[in-house]
Amino acid sequence: MADTIQDKSQTASEAAETVIEPNGGDTYRFRVADYANLLKPRVMMLVVFTAITGMVLAPGSISLWQAVVSILCIAIGAGASGAINMWYDRDIDQFMARTQKRPIPAGKVEPTQALVFGVVLAALSVVVMYFAVNSEASGLLLFTILYYVFLYTMWLKRSTPQNIVIGGASGAFPPMIGWVSVTGDFSFESGILFLIIFLWTPPHTWALALFRHGDYERVGVPMMPVVVGSHSTKVQMLIYTLLLVPVTLIPGFIGMSGLLYTAGAGALGALFLHHCWKLLKDKDDAHARPTFLFSILYLFLIFAFLLIDRVAWLPMPITF
């Protein structure tokens, strides 16, 4: 998943600081904010939002208690994956402007502590999901964590420019996990939610890689702009967006959502294509950052329209 985490303000850090005096008299500081930042809270918020959407759209019912537990487990599992990712990437994070202020390279959290923190939280999220919700959601959550940690972080990220295409699937599972939490099984509809995020991830991440090109080149991560160049990356971004837009319209035509969502998705898709086309014509990549920022808003609004449409239901005149 592409992620950007800003440090908390000094005031917030001091407020969350606990000073502990061991027997030997040495003082060390434990900042709650630093451990919270290990969980990649900004990424977690989007994960939680898409998971809630999957849960709301799913047919059937789930108790409020199970729904809350499920969302917490998904959030904690995602955060745990982020913590383990930071532990593994600590050798390159210190050399990248975007990541050098993360807790480990900044010297605020020891690597081993971050690893233990991540592993414990990951195990806890999966076990609680199993006993409190259902085994299918628990199994999918476990698969998502292992996929992100081992397949993406430890293998694909540093070995192929297709890293985010294949590895980015881990970020597409949360709405499916939310869906399975309710139904106990998978379906075509939950697969559509997965596919929306899966196709969105490459143009979103490559937009970031375009204006952070130097960071990835410096540490030897083969992101697409580093390997094939700026123009080819932009072409591929446009292709993925062209594939994404019709997929976002499928919910309306299968009766999963209605007219309001379909109109919103169509308008957002046109804007996303406009950004990608403008970026393609941009010779100095100046439009990469606006494209990246819009891509975040785009995904949020796509899932927001799915939720709003569920309340303000206007059926499509034609469905299949």
Coordinates of C-alpha atoms in Angstrom, one line a residue:
M1 CA 0.0 0.0 0.0
A2 CA 1.3 3.6 -0.6
D3 CA 1.6 5.5 2.7
T4 CA 2.7 8.8 4.1
I5 CA 2.8 9.3 7.8
Q6 CA 3.5 12.6 9.4
D7 CA 5.1 12.9 12.8
K8 CA 2.8 14.1 15.6
S9 CA 3.4 17.6 16.9
Q10 CA 5.9 18.0 19.8
T11 CA 3.0 18.9 22.1
A12 CA 1.1 15.7 21.2
S13 CA 4.2 13.6 21.7
E14 CA 4.9 15.0 25.1
A15 CA 1.3 14.5 26.2
A16 CA 1.6 10.8 25.2
E17 CA 5.0 10.3 26.9
T18 CA 5.5 8.1 29.8
V19 CA 8.8 8.1 31.7
I20 CA 9.7 4.8 33.3
E21 CA 12.4 4.3 35.9
P22 CA 13.9 0.8 35.9
N23 CA 15.5 -0.7 39.0
G24 CA 19.0 0.5 37.7
G25 CA 17.8 4.1 37.8
D26 CA 18.2 4.6 34.1
T27 CA 15.4 6.6 32.5
Y28 CA 13.9 5.7 29.1
R29 CA 10.9 7.1 27.4
F30 CA 8.0 5.4 25.9
R31 CA 5.9 7.5 23.6
V32 CA 2.5 6.2 22.8
A33 CA 2.4 8.4 19.7
D34 CA 5.6 6.7 18.3
Y35 CA 4.0 3.2 18.6
A36 CA 0.8 4.6 17.1
N37 CA 2.8 5.8 14.1
L38 CA 4.2 2.4 13.6
L39 CA 0.7 1.3 12.7
K40 CA 0.5 3.8 9.7
P41 CA -2.7 5.5 11.0
R42 CA -3.5 7.3 7.8
V43 CA -3.4 4.1 5.8
M44 CA -5.4 2.4 8.6
M45 CA -8.2 5.0 8.3
L46 CA -8.7 4.2 4.6
V47 CA -8.5 0.5 5.3
V48 CA -11.2 0.8 8.0
F49 CA -13.4 2.9 5.8
T50 CA -13.4 0.4 2.9
A51 CA -13.9 -2.5 5.4
I52 CA -17.0 -0.8 6.9
T53 CA -18.3 -0.3 3.3
G54 CA -17.9 -4.0 2.6
M55 CA -19.7 -4.8 5.8
V56 CA -22.6 -2.4 5.1
L57 CA -23.1 -3.6 1.6
A58 CA -23.0 -7.3 2.5
P59 CA -26.4 -9.1 2.6
G60 CA -27.5 -10.5 5.9
S61 CA -26.9 -9.2 9.4
I62 CA -24.2 -9.0 12.0
S63 CA -24.5 -8.0 15.7
L64 CA -23.2 -4.5 16.6
W65 CA -20.7 -6.2 18.9
Q66 CA -19.3 -8.5 16.1
A67 CA -19.2 -5.5 13.7
V68 CA -17.2 -3.4 16.1
V69 CA -14.8 -6.3 16.9
S70 CA -14.4 -7.1 13.2
I71 CA -13.5 -3.5 12.3
L72 CA -11.1 -3.3 15.2
C73 CA -9.4 -6.6 14.1
I74 CA -9.1 -5.4 10.5
A75 CA -7.6 -2.1 11.7
I76 CA -5.2 -3.8 14.1
G77 CA -4.2 -6.4 11.5
A78 CA -3.5 -3.6 9.0
G79 CA -1.5 -1.6 11.6
A80 CA 0.5 -4.7 12.6
S81 CA 1.4 -5.3 9.0
G82 CA 2.6 -1.7 8.8
A83 CA 4.8 -2.1 11.9
I84 CA 6.4 -5.2 10.5
N85 CA 6.9 -3.5 7.2
M86 CA 8.7 -0.6 9.0
W87 CA 10.9 -3.1 10.9
Y88 CA 11.9 -4.8 7.6
D89 CA 12.4 -1.5 5.7
R90 CA 14.4 0.2 8.4
D91 CA 17.6 -0.1 6.3
I92 CA 16.2 2.0 3.4
D93 CA 13.7 4.2 5.3
Q94 CA 16.6 6.2 6.8
F95 CA 17.7 7.3 3.3
M96 CA 14.3 8.3 2.0
A97 CA 12.9 11.8 2.6
R98 CA 9.4 10.4 2.8
T99 CA 10.2 7.8 5.5
Q100 CA 13.3 9.0 7.4
K101 CA 11.2 10.5 10.2
R102 CA 9.4 7.2 10.9
P103 CA 9.8 5.9 14.5
I104 CA 12.6 3.4 13.8
P105 CA 14.9 5.4 11.5
A106 CA 14.3 8.5 13.8
G107 CA 15.5 6.4 16.8
K108 CA 12.3 6.6 18.7
V109 CA 11.5 2.9 18.7
E110 CA 14.0 0.0 18.7
P111 CA 13.7 -2.4 15.7
T112 CA 13.1 -5.5 17.8
Q113 CA 10.4 -3.7 19.8
A114 CA 8.7 -2.8 16.6
L115 CA 8.8 -6.3 15.3
V116 CA 7.5 -7.8 18.5
F117 CA 4.8 -5.2 18.6
G118 CA 3.7 -6.0 15.1
V119 CA 3.7 -9.7 15.5
V120 CA 1.8 -9.7 18.7
L121 CA -0.9 -7.4 17.3
A122 CA -1.1 -9.4 14.1
A123 CA -1.7 -12.7 16.1
L124 CA -4.1 -11.0 18.4
S125 CA -6.2 -9.6 15.5
V126 CA -6.5 -13.0 13.8
V127 CA -7.3 -14.9 17.0
V128 CA -9.9 -12.5 18.2
M129 CA -11.5 -12.4 14.7
Y130 CA -11.7 -16.2 14.7
F131 CA -13.5 -16.5 18.1
A132 CA -15.6 -13.4 18.0
V133 CA -16.7 -13.2 14.3
N134 CA -16.1 -16.2 12.1
S135 CA -13.3 -18.5 10.8
E136 CA -13.6 -17.3 7.2
A137 CA -13.0 -13.7 8.0
S138 CA -10.2 -14.7 10.4
G139 CA -8.5 -16.8 7.7
L140 CA -8.8 -14.0 5.1
L141 CA -7.3 -11.5 7.6
L142 CA -4.4 -13.9 8.3
F143 CA -3.8 -14.4 4.5
T144 CA -3.8 -10.6 4.0
I145 CA -1.2 -10.0 6.7
L146 CA 1.0 -12.8 5.4
Y147 CA 0.6 -11.6 1.8
Y148 CA 1.6 -8.0 2.7
V149 CA 4.5 -9.0 5.0
F150 CA 6.1 -11.8 3.1
L151 CA 5.0 -11.5 -0.6
Y152 CA 5.1 -7.8 -0.9
T153 CA 7.4 -6.4 1.7
M154 CA 10.1 -9.1 1.9
W155 CA 10.1 -10.2 -1.8
L156 CA 8.3 -8.2 -4.4
K157 CA 9.0 -4.6 -3.3
R158 CA 12.8 -4.9 -3.9
S159 CA 12.8 -7.4 -6.7
T160 CA 10.4 -6.3 -9.5
P161 CA 8.8 -3.1 -10.9
Q162 CA 5.5 -5.0 -10.7
N163 CA 5.8 -5.0 -6.9
I164 CA 2.8 -2.8 -6.3
V165 CA 0.7 -4.5 -9.0
I166 CA 1.0 -7.9 -7.4
G167 CA 1.7 -6.9 -3.8
G168 CA -0.9 -4.2 -3.8
A169 CA -3.6 -6.8 -3.7
S170 CA -3.1 -6.9 0.1
G171 CA -4.6 -3.4 0.3
A172 CA -7.7 -4.6 -1.7
F173 CA -8.8 -7.3 0.8
P174 CA -10.3 -5.1 3.7
P175 CA -13.7 -4.6 2.1
M176 CA -13.8 -8.3 1.3
I177 CA -13.0 -9.1 4.9
G178 CA -15.8 -6.8 6.0
W179 CA -18.2 -8.6 3.6
V180 CA -17.1 -12.1 4.8
S181 CA -17.5 -11.0 8.4
V182 CA -21.2 -10.6 7.7
T183 CA -21.9 -13.4 5.2
G184 CA -19.2 -16.0 6.2
D185 CA -18.5 -16.6 2.5
F186 CA -17.1 -14.9 -0.6
S187 CA -19.2 -13.6 -3.5
F188 CA -18.9 -11.9 -6.9
E189 CA -19.9 -8.6 -5.3
S190 CA -17.1 -8.6 -2.7
G191 CA -14.8 -9.5 -5.6
I192 CA -15.8 -6.2 -7.4
L193 CA -14.9 -4.2 -4.2
F194 CA -11.5 -6.0 -4.2
L195 CA -11.0 -5.3 -7.9
I196 CA -11.7 -1.6 -7.6
I197 CA -8.9 -1.1 -5.0
F198 CA -6.6 -3.6 -6.9
L199 CA -6.8 -1.6 -10.2
W200 CA -6.7 1.8 -8.3
T201 CA -3.4 0.9 -6.5
P202 CA -0.9 1.1 -9.5
P203 CA -1.9 4.6 -10.7
H204 CA -2.1 5.8 -7.1
T205 CA 1.3 4.5 -6.1
W206 CA 3.1 5.3 -9.4
A207 CA 1.9 8.9 -9.1
L208 CA 3.7 9.0 -5.7
A209 CA 6.8 7.3 -7.2
L210 CA 7.0 9.9 -10.0
F211 CA 7.5 12.8 -7.6
R212 CA 9.5 10.7 -5.1
H213 CA 11.6 9.1 -7.9
G214 CA 14.9 10.1 -6.3
D215 CA 14.1 8.4 -3.0
Y216 CA 13.4 5.0 -4.7
E217 CA 16.4 5.3 -7.0
R218 CA 18.7 6.2 -4.0
V219 CA 17.8 3.0 -2.1
G220 CA 17.5 0.7 -5.1
V221 CA 13.8 -0.1 -4.9
P222 CA 12.7 -0.9 -8.5
M223 CA 9.6 1.3 -8.7
M224 CA 8.2 1.6 -12.2
P225 CA 9.5 5.2 -12.9
V226 CA 13.0 4.1 -11.8
V227 CA 13.0 1.0 -14.1
V228 CA 11.1 2.1 -17.2
G229 CA 11.1 5.8 -17.0
S230 CA 8.5 8.5 -16.5
H231 CA 6.7 8.4 -19.8
S232 CA 6.1 4.6 -19.8
T233 CA 4.9 4.8 -16.2
K234 CA 2.4 7.4 -17.1
V235 CA 1.1 5.3 -20.0
Q236 CA 0.6 2.4 -17.7
M237 CA -1.1 4.6 -15.2
L238 CA -3.6 5.7 -17.9
I239 CA -4.2 2.1 -18.9
Y240 CA -4.9 1.0 -15.4
T241 CA -7.3 3.9 -14.9
L242 CA -9.1 3.0 -18.1
L243 CA -9.6 -0.4 -16.7
L244 CA -10.6 0.9 -13.3
V245 CA -13.4 3.2 -14.4
P246 CA -15.7 0.6 -16.0
V247 CA -15.1 -1.7 -13.1
T248 CA -16.4 1.0 -10.7
L249 CA -19.6 1.1 -12.7
I250 CA -20.3 -2.6 -12.4
P251 CA -22.1 -2.3 -9.0
G252 CA -24.7 -0.1 -10.5
F253 CA -25.5 -2.5 -13.4
I254 CA -25.7 -5.6 -11.2
G255 CA -28.1 -4.1 -8.7
M256 CA -25.5 -3.9 -6.0
S257 CA -25.8 -0.1 -5.9
G258 CA -28.1 2.5 -7.6
L259 CA -28.2 5.5 -9.8
L260 CA -26.6 7.9 -7.3
Y261 CA -23.5 5.8 -6.9
T262 CA -23.2 5.1 -10.7
A263 CA -23.4 8.8 -11.6
G264 CA -20.8 9.7 -8.9
A265 CA -18.5 6.9 -10.0
G266 CA -18.7 8.0 -13.6
A267 CA -18.0 11.6 -12.8
L268 CA -15.0 10.7 -10.5
G269 CA -13.7 8.3 -13.2
A270 CA -13.8 11.1 -15.7
L271 CA -11.8 13.3 -13.4
F272 CA -9.3 10.6 -12.6
L273 CA -8.8 10.0 -16.4
H274 CA -8.3 13.8 -16.8
H275 CA -5.6 13.8 -14.2
C276 CA -3.8 10.8 -15.8
W277 CA -4.0 12.3 -19.3
K278 CA -2.7 15.7 -18.0
L279 CA 0.1 13.9 -16.3
L280 CA 0.9 12.0 -19.5
K281 CA 1.3 15.3 -21.4
D282 CA 3.3 16.8 -18.5
K283 CA 7.0 16.8 -19.5
D284 CA 8.4 17.6 -16.0
D285 CA 6.1 15.4 -13.8
A286 CA 4.7 18.6 -12.1
H287 CA 1.2 17.1 -12.1
A288 CA 2.3 13.9 -10.4
R289 CA 1.6 15.2 -6.9
P290 CA -1.9 16.6 -7.7
T291 CA -2.7 13.2 -9.4
F292 CA -1.6 11.3 -6.3
L293 CA -3.6 13.5 -3.9
F294 CA -6.7 13.2 -6.2
S295 CA -6.3 9.5 -6.3
I296 CA -6.7 9.3 -2.5
L297 CA -9.8 11.5 -2.6
Y298 CA -11.1 9.4 -5.5
L299 CA -11.0 6.1 -3.6
F300 CA -12.6 7.7 -0.5
L301 CA -15.4 9.2 -2.6
I302 CA -16.1 5.9 -4.5
F303 CA -16.6 4.1 -1.3
A304 CA -18.5 7.0 0.3
F305 CA -20.9 7.0 -2.7
L306 CA -21.5 3.3 -2.1
L307 CA -22.5 4.0 1.5
I308 CA -24.6 7.0 0.6
D309 CA -26.3 5.1 -2.2
R310 CA -27.3 2.4 0.3
V311 CA -29.3 5.1 2.3
A312 CA -30.6 7.3 -0.6
W313 CA -31.5 4.4 -2.9
L314 CA -32.4 5.3 -6.5
P315 CA -32.5 2.2 -8.6
M316 CA -30.8 2.0 -11.9
P317 CA -33.2 1.9 -14.9
I318 CA -31.3 -1.1 -16.4
T319 CA -29.6 -3.9 -14.5
F320 CA -28.3 -7.3 -15.4

